[in-house]
Amino acid sequence: MTAARATLAPSQFDAHASKLTSSDKPKDRLALVTEVRDAIEVVNTSEYPKFLSAFLPAFGAVLDAVPAQTEDNVEHKVRKTVLEMLNKLPHNEHLRPHDKTVLAMATKALRAENEENALVCLRVIFDLHRNFRPSLEFEVEPFLEFVRSVYENVEETVKATFGEPGAGAETTKEKKKGEKDAEAPSAVATLSTRSFKVQTECPLIVMLLFQLYARLIPANVTALLPLMVKMIGLKGPDLKDVPNRLRGAYGDLKGAQVKTVSFVTYLLRGYAESVQPHRDAVSVSIVELLRSCPDNVSTRKELLVATRHVLSAPDFRRGFFAHLDALLDEETLVGDGAACRDALRPLAYSFLAELVHHMRLELSMAQIRRAVYLFSRNVQDGTLPLSIQMTCVRLMHHLVESIFRRRNDPAQAADARANLVRILDATVAKFGTVKPQVKLLLENGKKAEAAELEEAKKSKASQDAALGVAPAPALKKDAKDAKDAKDAGKSEDASKALIGYDGAVQTPADALKSLADTKALVKTLVIGMKTLFWSITNFHGNAQQAQAQAPKPKGFREGELRRASGFVANGVRCLALFQGSECAEMCTHFGEALAVLDPRSFLDIICLRLDALLGGGEPYELAPMVQLPHILLQSPALGRSFADALATHLVRDRLHALSDPQSPQSQLVLKLFSLLMHAVSKYSSCEAVLSPHVVPLVEACLKAMKEADDPSAYVRLLRYLFRALAQAKFDLLYREVVPVLQPTLDALLALLHGPDTHELGDTVVELCLTLPARLSSILPHLPRLAHPLLCALKSSSSELQLLGLRTLEFWVDSLNPDFLDPCIAEVESDLMLALWALLKPQQSGAPFGAKALQMLGKLGGRSRGFLREPLELEAKSNPEHGLRLILTFKPETSFLVPLDRCIALMKTILDAPPVPNLKGAEALVEHRNNALAFLRACLASVLNVAGGAARAGAETPEIRDALEGVLQGWFRDSAAEPSAEEEEMAKTRLGNKTKTQLEAEKGVFKQLLTAVVAAEADPALKQANDGFVDAVSEHFAMLFVSGMAPLQPGGSGRSGAILAKEAAARGAAEKAKEKEAEEGKKEKKSKTPPPPSPKKTRGRRGKKDEEEEEEEEEEE
């Protein structure tokens, strides 16, 4: 039989269909339809049209001839097989001519079938309408009539299935006892019009039909909607009273009701006016479904989703307001089952939060208390997603306004304020929960970003490999690093594992999502604290004062202050999650939250947690610890109070951190002092705040400058203080500084003239010239300040030069010459020379030439007093020039132009630092680029390599001539002597040079090389750094690799090692010749003429020795 089934050929379709139609025996029909079903794969071939033409009429005849059954017999199997084949037909163009036929068969069978076959009919109808929508619009009405009949009979179906709604518990017990062994009705025994599963599928198909055929909606909504509302309102028996055999049917009933609710919410989108009369009935039905729905996750989830859709309609959400007490019960909201609690709590509490938010102004105190309890508990529940915790936090903060409005009601005021404090406790406690996770979140975030970057590189490499793009060659260092990483792969895999705070392993995407969700949660907490603080602070405000009873104190109570201080203790650490502009924004929100406090409460909270606000010594980012104090110091209401607390804390507890200037704590303290000094100079109200701390601060810094190994941090602190006092010009603070003025100046001058200034000379000079005192107080110390003034004018720092010029101008304008001249007499000559040295054009890197000229004019004849004394002239130890330029105007006329001074000038231009915001700064940058180009050209000339020829596109012979000397030095045999032509060429290139001239060339070469290499690291010359230094380095590296010494500047091209070997070979040859000559003299003594006098011999020998020594020195 199996072989026969497999060989059903297209030519047999008509004969087989004829047998199927003419057969009268049920078993024969079952065998025939089974054979067709086994060969159903033919519908996926080109024989599909023949199959439809042959068997569709036969299928219709079978369904008409075989009646629907309520038992699992042969007739039922025949109908089921036929309907399943209809369901398996591909919905393509071959079926389109028969779509109405198939739809009619399925719709007709649907009315009479049992539940099992009816579900197959519904699938056929759904697929046909979805695939052949335009042509079936007028075939919809029979199905809609069937749906109406199903909903009309639903109440009777419930009674027939579960009994009368009023049946008592005794009847139920009797049924359970009498039907203990009975089974639930099967799907075959249940008619389609009495099936809850069919009722579950009907709303989905009706929704599809309404979407496809909009003209059907108005007429059918009016008829279907009341039936559906009545259906979802059916209560049925309690779940505990339903016998076990009917538990499945009970679940199907609730599933059908939930599907119907989803359909009603669909109608709300476009036909809300039709649903409006049933608003209250729908709300009551949904709440009753939440109470009675069994613990089925999918069913309850769909119900919650549909409820949220109802809640999103403004006219329908009010229907739930009366049922808020029931919805605040967690058992009603998510059910009793553990699976429902775990899976549905996020969705349920999201719905509840939205409902409470919409009716927050209409809540009673009991409802507010219940909502605060419920949502504050959820905020601390780590099993809920962070997004739901954030929703709960946001809801509690939205309730603050509703609670604050009750402050005018004496009966509710105490309870209302207690609820505000509960919300405060929950919010602050959440900061404490997040704080321990910050470090791990940041570490996992960095690892996850690195992992994603590595994955992106691998993906790009694989794509390039697929496209045939060759990878870039790796450097040796990169290859070594890759090898080391491969060797340590196992240990790194363990360290790269992302472990969450709960101990679970995370993927990079999960780690980044956790970090983002935590940041969003912290942001929500911080923003809500502002409203919360303000409401509690102003709860007992003017409204209470207007009453006859005594007003209550404004602000926080003692216990509340300690709990509120946790916001500072834990919240600052949470700000470390943010970077850059996000951190600045969060610090602004944090500062605004503290700024709404009254000054007394603010000062109490800050004093309790000031150490935590400023870091507490933990290794976190400095940005929040600097930006927060900056924001608080700018507050008009709280700036003075915070400045007082900050100054006391820094002077008393944080100065010791400056002993290590490189530590993060030292940098933090310096930044905080800078902010404090800025506030003092900006706001006059802070003068009295700083007054008690000025003298202790100066004394502590002076003591540390003498004792600390590195007092740079203390010196910078004094600079902050002196600048702030000089800008503000407060008489009170000036009077505080006068007693310590002389000790301060003594310590600064001792540090300036000491053996080790710790590279702080410029800073100490600035401190000497910015002493915070009136001129009348400084006059006794003016002679001692002349030397720091001279140092300022001679400094390379443009800022310090400007300070020196301004100080000198102030002295000249304010003091009589008869008093000033003796004070500066000791350094008068040097002072005037320093002023004259500043007289340079602005483009040369000296921006204060005009100011110096103005000062010389004010000094009058005193500016030329230095001419009466001998000047220190620059002496040149070597009269020779290291580099000269040959200028030829005519073939017979040439000039030698020394370039040593030009090189020195170019070095000066490169060494001059760029002055920001200076007029003509762009021209100065261009001058520096040109100076660097000049030095490079000189260096190429000294190296004796025509590098410019190759860049200009020189031909091969020119390049060969340019490198001839180097190549000869590399590839010549060390023992071979140079030929006469080579020696003549070398003399031509080298010329007749003295020892002093070679020394001068060596000095110029060193200057050029150091200047060009140093310019490579200058960011202002970034565009000019085109690899020239790399090429020079490669030049020397090639010489060293070849085993030769570096080239002599201006030499012949052969290395020093080869020249030394050649000299040694010549010396050995000369010694051999001398030895042969002495032996010949002994043999032919009688024939040899008398030797010359000893004096003459010694003279010639001595002259020869001197010539050899000079030659060796030149070669070296």
Tab-separated table of N, CA, C and O in Angstrom, residues 395-434:
chain	number	residue	atom	x	y	z
A	395	LEU	N	7.882	57.543	39.362
A	395	LEU	CA	6.521	57.655	39.867
A	395	LEU	C	6.502	58.247	41.277
A	395	LEU	O	5.696	59.134	41.589
A	396	MET	N	7.389	57.759	42.148
A	396	MET	CA	7.422	58.306	43.505
A	396	MET	C	7.717	59.803	43.487
A	396	MET	O	7.133	60.576	44.249
A	397	HIS	N	8.602	60.225	42.614
A	397	HIS	CA	8.900	61.653	42.536
A	397	HIS	C	7.728	62.434	41.959
A	397	HIS	O	7.536	63.612	42.303
A	398	HIS	N	6.925	61.808	41.098
A	398	HIS	CA	5.726	62.476	40.597
A	398	HIS	C	4.665	62.613	41.681
A	398	HIS	O	3.832	63.531	41.614
A	399	LEU	N	4.685	61.727	42.643
A	399	LEU	CA	3.721	61.825	43.741
A	399	LEU	C	4.048	62.948	44.711
A	399	LEU	O	3.201	63.310	45.541
A	400	VAL	N	5.257	63.490	44.632
A	400	VAL	CA	5.665	64.533	45.588
A	400	VAL	C	4.747	65.733	45.492
A	400	VAL	O	4.346	66.316	46.510
A	401	GLU	N	4.396	66.124	44.281
A	401	GLU	CA	3.521	67.289	44.113
A	401	GLU	C	2.160	67.049	44.753
A	401	GLU	O	1.616	67.939	45.432
A	402	SER	N	1.590	65.870	44.525
A	402	SER	CA	0.289	65.556	45.116
A	402	SER	C	0.360	65.553	46.644
A	402	SER	O	-0.560	66.018	47.319
A	403	ILE	N	1.454	65.043	47.174
A	403	ILE	CA	1.607	65.016	48.634
A	403	ILE	C	1.809	66.428	49.177
A	403	ILE	O	1.251	66.797	50.225
A	404	PHE	N	2.574	67.248	48.479
A	404	PHE	CA	2.873	68.596	48.967
A	404	PHE	C	1.610	69.448	49.052
A	404	PHE	O	1.498	70.340	49.915
A	405	ARG	N	0.631	69.192	48.193
A	405	ARG	CA	-0.609	69.969	48.215
A	405	ARG	C	-1.428	69.736	49.480
A	405	ARG	O	-2.297	70.553	49.805
A	406	ARG	N	-1.158	68.676	50.165
A	406	ARG	CA	-1.931	68.369	51.372
A	406	ARG	C	-1.359	69.023	52.625
A	406	ARG	O	-1.810	68.738	53.727
A	407	ARG	N	-0.361	69.893	52.467
A	407	ARG	CA	0.237	70.525	53.646
A	407	ARG	C	-0.716	71.501	54.320
A	407	ARG	O	-0.555	71.820	55.501
A	408	ASN	N	-1.733	71.973	53.563
A	408	ASN	CA	-2.674	72.936	54.144
A	408	ASN	C	-3.775	72.269	54.934
A	408	ASN	O	-4.547	72.965	55.614
A	409	ASP	N	-3.889	70.958	54.860
A	409	ASP	CA	-4.924	70.223	55.599
A	409	ASP	C	-4.326	69.726	56.906
A	409	ASP	O	-3.451	68.841	56.899
A	410	PRO	N	-4.735	70.250	58.033
A	410	PRO	CA	-4.129	69.824	59.309
A	410	PRO	C	-4.288	68.340	59.571
A	410	PRO	O	-3.422	67.721	60.200
A	411	ALA	N	-5.382	67.734	59.087
A	411	ALA	CA	-5.607	66.319	59.352
A	411	ALA	C	-4.659	65.434	58.551
A	411	ALA	O	-4.368	64.297	58.954
A	412	GLN	N	-4.174	65.931	57.408
A	412	GLN	CA	-3.328	65.114	56.546
A	412	GLN	C	-1.872	65.591	56.491
A	412	GLN	O	-1.033	64.915	55.898
A	413	ALA	N	-1.569	66.735	57.071
A	413	ALA	CA	-0.235	67.314	56.913
A	413	ALA	C	0.849	66.396	57.467
A	413	ALA	O	1.883	66.166	56.819
A	414	ALA	N	0.640	65.868	58.679
A	414	ALA	CA	1.672	65.028	59.291
A	414	ALA	C	1.902	63.762	58.473
A	414	ALA	O	3.055	63.358	58.222
A	415	ASP	N	0.795	63.136	58.028
A	415	ASP	CA	0.930	61.916	57.226
A	415	ASP	C	1.582	62.226	55.877
A	415	ASP	O	2.398	61.446	55.357
A	416	ALA	N	1.242	63.378	55.298
A	416	ALA	CA	1.820	63.752	54.006
A	416	ALA	C	3.326	63.961	54.124
A	416	ALA	O	4.100	63.481	53.279
A	417	ARG	N	3.762	64.675	55.160
A	417	ARG	CA	5.199	64.892	55.315
A	417	ARG	C	5.941	63.582	55.588
A	417	ARG	O	7.069	63.372	55.132
A	418	ALA	N	5.289	62.685	56.320
A	418	ALA	CA	5.904	61.385	56.570
A	418	ALA	C	6.101	60.615	55.271
A	418	ALA	O	7.123	59.936	55.080
A	419	ASN	N	5.154	60.744	54.336
A	419	ASN	CA	5.312	60.070	53.045
A	419	ASN	C	6.438	60.697	52.228
A	419	ASN	O	7.159	59.998	51.501
A	420	LEU	N	6.603	62.020	52.328
A	420	LEU	CA	7.725	62.646	51.644
A	420	LEU	C	9.054	62.122	52.180
A	420	LEU	O	9.993	61.867	51.422
A	421	VAL	N	9.132	61.955	53.492
A	421	VAL	CA	10.361	61.440	54.094
A	421	VAL	C	10.587	59.991	53.678
A	421	VAL	O	11.736	59.571	53.465
A	422	ARG	N	9.500	59.219	53.542
A	422	ARG	CA	9.660	57.833	53.076
A	422	ARG	C	10.225	57.803	51.652
A	422	ARG	O	11.098	56.980	51.333
A	423	ILE	N	9.733	58.689	50.790
A	423	ILE	CA	10.271	58.751	49.435
A	423	ILE	C	11.735	59.171	49.471
A	423	ILE	O	12.575	58.647	48.715
A	424	LEU	N	12.076	60.098	50.352
A	424	LEU	CA	13.468	60.511	50.501
A	424	LEU	C	14.340	59.341	50.947
A	424	LEU	O	15.438	59.129	50.409
A	425	ASP	N	13.849	58.580	51.920
A	425	ASP	CA	14.617	57.421	52.389
A	425	ASP	C	14.845	56.420	51.261
A	425	ASP	O	15.952	55.879	51.104
A	426	ALA	N	13.790	56.146	50.481
A	426	ALA	CA	13.928	55.174	49.384
A	426	ALA	C	14.917	55.667	48.330
A	426	ALA	O	15.737	54.895	47.808
A	427	THR	N	14.872	56.951	48.025
A	427	THR	CA	15.776	57.495	47.003
A	427	THR	C	17.218	57.462	47.476
A	427	THR	O	18.127	57.041	46.743
A	428	VAL	N	17.459	57.921	48.707
A	428	VAL	CA	18.827	57.935	49.235
A	428	VAL	C	19.352	56.512	49.381
A	428	VAL	O	20.527	56.233	49.118
A	429	ALA	N	18.479	55.587	49.817
A	429	ALA	CA	18.912	54.199	49.949
A	429	ALA	C	19.298	53.604	48.597
A	429	ALA	O	20.212	52.771	48.515
A	430	LYS	N	18.646	54.035	47.527
A	430	LYS	CA	19.004	53.522	46.202
A	430	LYS	C	20.382	54.006	45.794
A	430	LYS	O	21.143	53.272	45.152
A	431	PHE	N	20.742	55.241	46.169
A	431	PHE	CA	22.108	55.699	45.928
A	431	PHE	C	23.106	54.790	46.643
A	431	PHE	O	24.163	54.451	46.096
A	432	GLY	N	22.763	54.400	47.866
A	432	GLY	CA	23.647	53.497	48.596
A	432	GLY	C	23.760	52.130	47.951
A	432	GLY	O	24.795	51.464	48.068
A	433	THR	N	22.715	51.695	47.258
A	433	THR	CA	22.762	50.405	46.563
A	433	THR	C	23.617	50.481	45.301
A	433	THR	O	24.327	49.534	44.961
A	434	VAL	N	23.554	51.606	44.609
A	434	VAL	CA	24.296	51.756	43.355
A	434	VAL	C	25.779	52.000	43.618
A	434	VAL	O	26.639	51.569	42.838
